[in-house]
Amino acid sequence: DTARLHATGFSMGGQATWGLACRYGSRLASVAPMAARCAWEHGAWENEEQILAELRRLPIWYYCGEEDTRTVSWRDLWWLADKRGRDTKAAEHTVVVEGGEGIQATVHDWGEDLQLGLLRGTRTCHCIWGPVLHNEASFGLFTRMIAATSATPLPSLDGKATDAAMS
């Protein structure tokens, strides 16, 4: 079902996830970049409307280490929140990771489809994927992914309509 394509990646894979979002976000169900900021190509702001068209409705669940400051771009999140008609000041709540030996996250929430989780207490400030991916009860990432679909999915390889396109 091509309406259920999601992308996630860690570090350089997280940058690739951002790249896929900026180029094909309207065709994806969601993205979850981890420990990576968007690496804007030279001249990207000249294509702001095209990039915004890809990101406007895409659920983005972004995770980084709280002290891994080079992997977070607040400016990008504020820009996207503003373009989605949201307040640029996010609501915040704390998530305590079950069985995480003191691992917590501050989740900055601009709505169900735009969130940044900043983790602390992990082995290193960059290695945050384990607590997110292995603690569904704490973060609910896979539950949200299962529920998300793209309104404009890629065509299937066999040329048949996807489940989401038929509904």
PDB file of C-alpha atoms in Angstrom:
ATOM      1  CA  ASP A   1       0.000   0.000   0.000  1.00  0.00           C
ATOM      2  CA  THR A   2       1.943   3.021  -1.242  1.00  0.00           C
ATOM      3  CA  ALA A   3      -0.221   5.354   0.843  1.00  0.00           C
ATOM      4  CA  ARG A   4       1.544   3.945   3.905  1.00  0.00           C
ATOM      5  CA  LEU A   5       5.150   4.727   2.988  1.00  0.00           C
ATOM      6  CA  HIS A   6       7.046   6.225   5.932  1.00  0.00           C
ATOM      7  CA  ALA A   7      10.668   7.314   6.227  1.00  0.00           C
ATOM      8  CA  THR A   8      12.908   7.317   9.265  1.00  0.00           C
ATOM      9  CA  GLY A   9      16.638   7.425   9.682  1.00  0.00           C
ATOM     10  CA  PHE A  10      19.336   8.196  12.208  1.00  0.00           C
ATOM     11  CA  SER A  11      22.168  10.732  11.822  1.00  0.00           C
ATOM     12  CA  MET A  12      23.089  10.758   8.111  1.00  0.00           C
ATOM     13  CA  GLY A  13      20.013   8.596   7.521  1.00  0.00           C
ATOM     14  CA  GLY A  14      18.036  11.267   9.346  1.00  0.00           C
ATOM     15  CA  GLN A  15      19.390  13.862   6.935  1.00  0.00           C
ATOM     16  CA  ALA A  16      18.303  11.587   4.086  1.00  0.00           C
ATOM     17  CA  THR A  17      14.860  11.397   5.713  1.00  0.00           C
ATOM     18  CA  TRP A  18      14.677  15.204   5.664  1.00  0.00           C
ATOM     19  CA  GLY A  19      15.782  15.165   2.019  1.00  0.00           C
ATOM     20  CA  LEU A  20      13.020  12.698   1.113  1.00  0.00           C
ATOM     21  CA  ALA A  21      10.505  14.830   3.005  1.00  0.00           C
ATOM     22  CA  CYS A  22      11.491  18.004   1.170  1.00  0.00           C
ATOM     23  CA  ARG A  23      11.386  16.292  -2.219  1.00  0.00           C
ATOM     24  CA  TYR A  24       8.576  13.718  -1.858  1.00  0.00           C
ATOM     25  CA  GLY A  25       6.794  14.601   1.396  1.00  0.00           C
ATOM     26  CA  SER A  26       3.371  14.878  -0.203  1.00  0.00           C
ATOM     27  CA  ARG A  27       3.724  11.225  -1.265  1.00  0.00           C
ATOM     28  CA  LEU A  28       4.752   9.954   2.183  1.00  0.00           C
ATOM     29  CA  ALA A  29       2.547   9.058   5.131  1.00  0.00           C
ATOM     30  CA  SER A  30       5.006  10.452   7.709  1.00  0.00           C
ATOM     31  CA  VAL A  31       8.668  10.989   8.513  1.00  0.00           C
ATOM     32  CA  ALA A  32      10.614  10.503  11.730  1.00  0.00           C
ATOM     33  CA  PRO A  33      14.128  11.923  11.340  1.00  0.00           C
ATOM     34  CA  MET A  34      16.436  11.238  14.281  1.00  0.00           C
ATOM     35  CA  ALA A  35      19.584  13.067  15.354  1.00  0.00           C
ATOM     36  CA  ALA A  36      19.741  15.044  12.113  1.00  0.00           C
ATOM     37  CA  ARG A  37      18.786  18.470  10.893  1.00  0.00           C
ATOM     38  CA  CYS A  38      17.576  19.270   7.430  1.00  0.00           C
ATOM     39  CA  ALA A  39      20.555  19.951   5.156  1.00  0.00           C
ATOM     40  CA  TRP A  40      19.110  22.664   2.931  1.00  0.00           C
ATOM     41  CA  GLU A  41      20.664  22.645  -0.503  1.00  0.00           C
ATOM     42  CA  HIS A  42      22.186  25.847  -1.808  1.00  0.00           C
ATOM     43  CA  GLY A  43      19.355  27.961  -3.190  1.00  0.00           C
ATOM     44  CA  ALA A  44      16.633  25.986  -1.375  1.00  0.00           C
ATOM     45  CA  TRP A  45      14.866  29.162  -0.295  1.00  0.00           C
ATOM     46  CA  GLU A  46      14.358  29.987  -3.953  1.00  0.00           C
ATOM     47  CA  ASN A  47      12.162  26.847  -3.990  1.00  0.00           C
ATOM     48  CA  GLU A  48      10.395  27.615  -0.703  1.00  0.00           C
ATOM     49  CA  GLU A  49       6.880  27.190  -2.110  1.00  0.00           C
ATOM     50  CA  GLN A  50       7.734  23.839  -3.710  1.00  0.00           C
ATOM     51  CA  ILE A  51       9.348  22.578  -0.500  1.00  0.00           C
ATOM     52  CA  LEU A  52       6.428  23.861   1.556  1.00  0.00           C
ATOM     53  CA  ALA A  53       4.003  22.036  -0.752  1.00  0.00           C
ATOM     54  CA  GLU A  54       5.824  18.795   0.119  1.00  0.00           C
ATOM     55  CA  LEU A  55       5.998  19.471   3.881  1.00  0.00           C
ATOM     56  CA  ARG A  56       2.733  21.311   4.595  1.00  0.00           C
ATOM     57  CA  ARG A  57       0.611  18.258   5.496  1.00  0.00           C
ATOM     58  CA  LEU A  58       3.323  15.710   6.212  1.00  0.00           C
ATOM     59  CA  PRO A  59       3.409  14.412   9.792  1.00  0.00           C
ATOM     60  CA  ILE A  60       6.933  15.048  11.103  1.00  0.00           C
ATOM     61  CA  TRP A  61       7.982  13.387  14.346  1.00  0.00           C
ATOM     62  CA  TYR A  62      11.556  14.532  14.956  1.00  0.00           C
ATOM     63  CA  TYR A  63      13.858  13.193  17.705  1.00  0.00           C
ATOM     64  CA  CYS A  64      17.258  14.441  18.881  1.00  0.00           C
ATOM     65  CA  GLY A  65      19.444  14.418  21.953  1.00  0.00           C
ATOM     66  CA  GLU A  66      18.871  17.473  24.119  1.00  0.00           C
ATOM     67  CA  GLU A  67      22.603  18.228  24.186  1.00  0.00           C
ATOM     68  CA  ASP A  68      23.128  17.344  20.509  1.00  0.00           C
ATOM     69  CA  THR A  69      22.538  20.954  19.505  1.00  0.00           C
ATOM     70  CA  ARG A  70      23.937  20.630  15.971  1.00  0.00           C
ATOM     71  CA  THR A  71      21.102  18.272  15.012  1.00  0.00           C
ATOM     72  CA  VAL A  72      18.203  20.615  15.787  1.00  0.00           C
ATOM     73  CA  SER A  73      17.114  23.573  13.703  1.00  0.00           C
ATOM     74  CA  TRP A  74      14.546  25.542  15.650  1.00  0.00           C
ATOM     75  CA  ARG A  75      14.293  28.006  12.762  1.00  0.00           C
ATOM     76  CA  ASP A  76      13.065  25.244  10.422  1.00  0.00           C
ATOM     77  CA  LEU A  77      10.451  24.081  12.927  1.00  0.00           C
ATOM     78  CA  TRP A  78       9.235  27.617  13.634  1.00  0.00           C
ATOM     79  CA  TRP A  79       9.037  28.286   9.875  1.00  0.00           C
ATOM     80  CA  LEU A  80       7.021  25.129   9.298  1.00  0.00           C
ATOM     81  CA  ALA A  81       4.724  25.753  12.266  1.00  0.00           C
ATOM     82  CA  ASP A  82       4.075  29.275  10.994  1.00  0.00           C
ATOM     83  CA  LYS A  83       3.403  28.059   7.448  1.00  0.00           C
ATOM     84  CA  ARG A  84       0.953  25.499   8.845  1.00  0.00           C
ATOM     85  CA  GLY A  85      -0.899  28.309  10.602  1.00  0.00           C
ATOM     86  CA  ARG A  86       0.303  27.325  14.069  1.00  0.00           C
ATOM     87  CA  ASP A  87       1.808  29.376  16.859  1.00  0.00           C
ATOM     88  CA  THR A  88       5.599  29.153  16.642  1.00  0.00           C
ATOM     89  CA  LYS A  89       5.760  28.575  20.416  1.00  0.00           C
ATOM     90  CA  ALA A  90       5.226  24.874  20.973  1.00  0.00           C
ATOM     91  CA  ALA A  91       3.442  23.289  23.900  1.00  0.00           C
ATOM     92  CA  GLU A  92       5.815  21.145  25.961  1.00  0.00           C
ATOM     93  CA  HIS A  93       5.393  17.977  27.945  1.00  0.00           C
ATOM     94  CA  THR A  94       7.776  15.466  29.489  1.00  0.00           C
ATOM     95  CA  VAL A  95       7.899  11.793  28.575  1.00  0.00           C
ATOM     96  CA  VAL A  96       9.525   9.386  31.016  1.00  0.00           C
ATOM     97  CA  VAL A  97      10.816   6.343  29.160  1.00  0.00           C
ATOM     98  CA  GLU A  98       9.519   3.146  30.739  1.00  0.00           C
ATOM     99  CA  GLY A  99      12.450   1.035  31.937  1.00  0.00           C
ATOM    100  CA  GLY A 100      14.801   3.670  30.546  1.00  0.00           C
ATOM    101  CA  GLU A 101      16.948   4.121  33.661  1.00  0.00           C
ATOM    102  CA  GLY A 102      16.384   7.856  33.872  1.00  0.00           C
ATOM    103  CA  ILE A 103      15.844   8.552  30.170  1.00  0.00           C
ATOM    104  CA  GLN A 104      13.358  11.343  29.578  1.00  0.00           C
ATOM    105  CA  ALA A 105      12.265  13.522  26.697  1.00  0.00           C
ATOM    106  CA  THR A 106      10.853  16.994  26.464  1.00  0.00           C
ATOM    107  CA  VAL A 107       8.378  16.918  23.596  1.00  0.00           C
ATOM    108  CA  HIS A 108       7.793  20.215  21.811  1.00  0.00           C
ATOM    109  CA  ASP A 109       4.369  19.909  20.266  1.00  0.00           C
ATOM    110  CA  TRP A 110       2.993  22.123  17.492  1.00  0.00           C
ATOM    111  CA  GLY A 111       0.174  19.635  16.933  1.00  0.00           C
ATOM    112  CA  GLU A 112      -0.171  15.892  16.358  1.00  0.00           C
ATOM    113  CA  ASP A 113       1.645  16.202  13.033  1.00  0.00           C
ATOM    114  CA  LEU A 114       4.643  18.337  14.059  1.00  0.00           C
ATOM    115  CA  GLN A 115       6.648  17.355  17.118  1.00  0.00           C
ATOM    116  CA  LEU A 116      10.230  17.450  18.340  1.00  0.00           C
ATOM    117  CA  GLY A 117      11.339  15.134  21.135  1.00  0.00           C
ATOM    118  CA  LEU A 118      14.584  16.118  22.876  1.00  0.00           C
ATOM    119  CA  LEU A 119      15.962  13.167  24.830  1.00  0.00           C
ATOM    120  CA  ARG A 120      18.262  13.241  27.847  1.00  0.00           C
ATOM    121  CA  GLY A 121      19.835  10.457  29.875  1.00  0.00           C
ATOM    122  CA  THR A 122      20.804   8.339  26.846  1.00  0.00           C
ATOM    123  CA  ARG A 123      24.218   6.680  26.512  1.00  0.00           C
ATOM    124  CA  THR A 124      25.409   9.618  24.393  1.00  0.00           C
ATOM    125  CA  CYS A 125      23.560  12.731  23.332  1.00  0.00           C
ATOM    126  CA  HIS A 126      23.573  11.522  19.700  1.00  0.00           C
ATOM    127  CA  CYS A 127      22.475   7.899  20.213  1.00  0.00           C
ATOM    128  CA  ILE A 128      18.754   8.384  20.820  1.00  0.00           C
ATOM    129  CA  TRP A 129      17.114   5.947  18.410  1.00  0.00           C
ATOM    130  CA  GLY A 130      16.953   2.970  20.781  1.00  0.00           C
ATOM    131  CA  PRO A 131      14.739   4.582  23.422  1.00  0.00           C
ATOM    132  CA  VAL A 132      12.402   5.959  20.736  1.00  0.00           C
ATOM    133  CA  LEU A 133      12.132   2.812  18.622  1.00  0.00           C
ATOM    134  CA  HIS A 134      12.011   0.354  21.530  1.00  0.00           C
ATOM    135  CA  ASN A 135       9.536   2.183  23.767  1.00  0.00           C
ATOM    136  CA  GLU A 136       6.215   2.330  21.983  1.00  0.00           C
ATOM    137  CA  ALA A 137       4.406   2.881  25.283  1.00  0.00           C
ATOM    138  CA  SER A 138       6.433   6.052  25.854  1.00  0.00           C
ATOM    139  CA  PHE A 139       6.593   7.568  22.360  1.00  0.00           C
ATOM    140  CA  GLY A 140       3.837   5.876  20.326  1.00  0.00           C
ATOM    141  CA  LEU A 141       5.777   6.327  17.093  1.00  0.00           C
ATOM    142  CA  PHE A 142       4.663   3.120  15.399  1.00  0.00           C
ATOM    143  CA  THR A 143       1.045   3.575  16.502  1.00  0.00           C
ATOM    144  CA  ARG A 144       1.042   7.004  14.859  1.00  0.00           C
ATOM    145  CA  MET A 145       2.732   5.620  11.743  1.00  0.00           C
ATOM    146  CA  ILE A 146       0.160   2.858  11.392  1.00  0.00           C
ATOM    147  CA  ALA A 147      -2.632   5.442  11.564  1.00  0.00           C
ATOM    148  CA  ALA A 148      -1.057   7.839   9.023  1.00  0.00           C
ATOM    149  CA  THR A 149      -1.601   7.667   5.266  1.00  0.00           C
ATOM    150  CA  SER A 150      -0.684   9.904   2.370  1.00  0.00           C
ATOM    151  CA  ALA A 151      -3.536  11.657   0.589  1.00  0.00           C
ATOM    152  CA  THR A 152      -1.484  11.626  -2.650  1.00  0.00           C
ATOM    153  CA  PRO A 153       0.483   8.349  -2.611  1.00  0.00           C
ATOM    154  CA  LEU A 154       2.921   7.186  -5.228  1.00  0.00           C
ATOM    155  CA  PRO A 155       1.374   4.883  -7.824  1.00  0.00           C
ATOM    156  CA  SER A 156       1.801   1.206  -7.030  1.00  0.00           C
ATOM    157  CA  LEU A 157       4.303  -0.765  -9.064  1.00  0.00           C
ATOM    158  CA  ASP A 158       1.552  -2.933 -10.526  1.00  0.00           C
ATOM    159  CA  GLY A 159      -0.445   0.134 -11.631  1.00  0.00           C
ATOM    160  CA  LYS A 160      -3.411  -0.655  -9.380  1.00  0.00           C
ATOM    161  CA  ALA A 161      -4.985   1.937  -7.087  1.00  0.00           C
ATOM    162  CA  THR A 162      -3.825   1.856  -3.455  1.00  0.00           C
ATOM    163  CA  ASP A 163      -6.214   1.242  -0.584  1.00  0.00           C
ATOM    164  CA  ALA A 164      -6.105   4.940   0.417  1.00  0.00           C
ATOM    165  CA  ALA A 165      -6.736   6.114  -3.149  1.00  0.00           C
ATOM    166  CA  MET A 166      -9.819   3.871  -3.375  1.00  0.00           C
ATOM    167  CA  SER A 167     -11.375   5.187  -0.138  1.00  0.00           C
TER     168      SER A 167
END
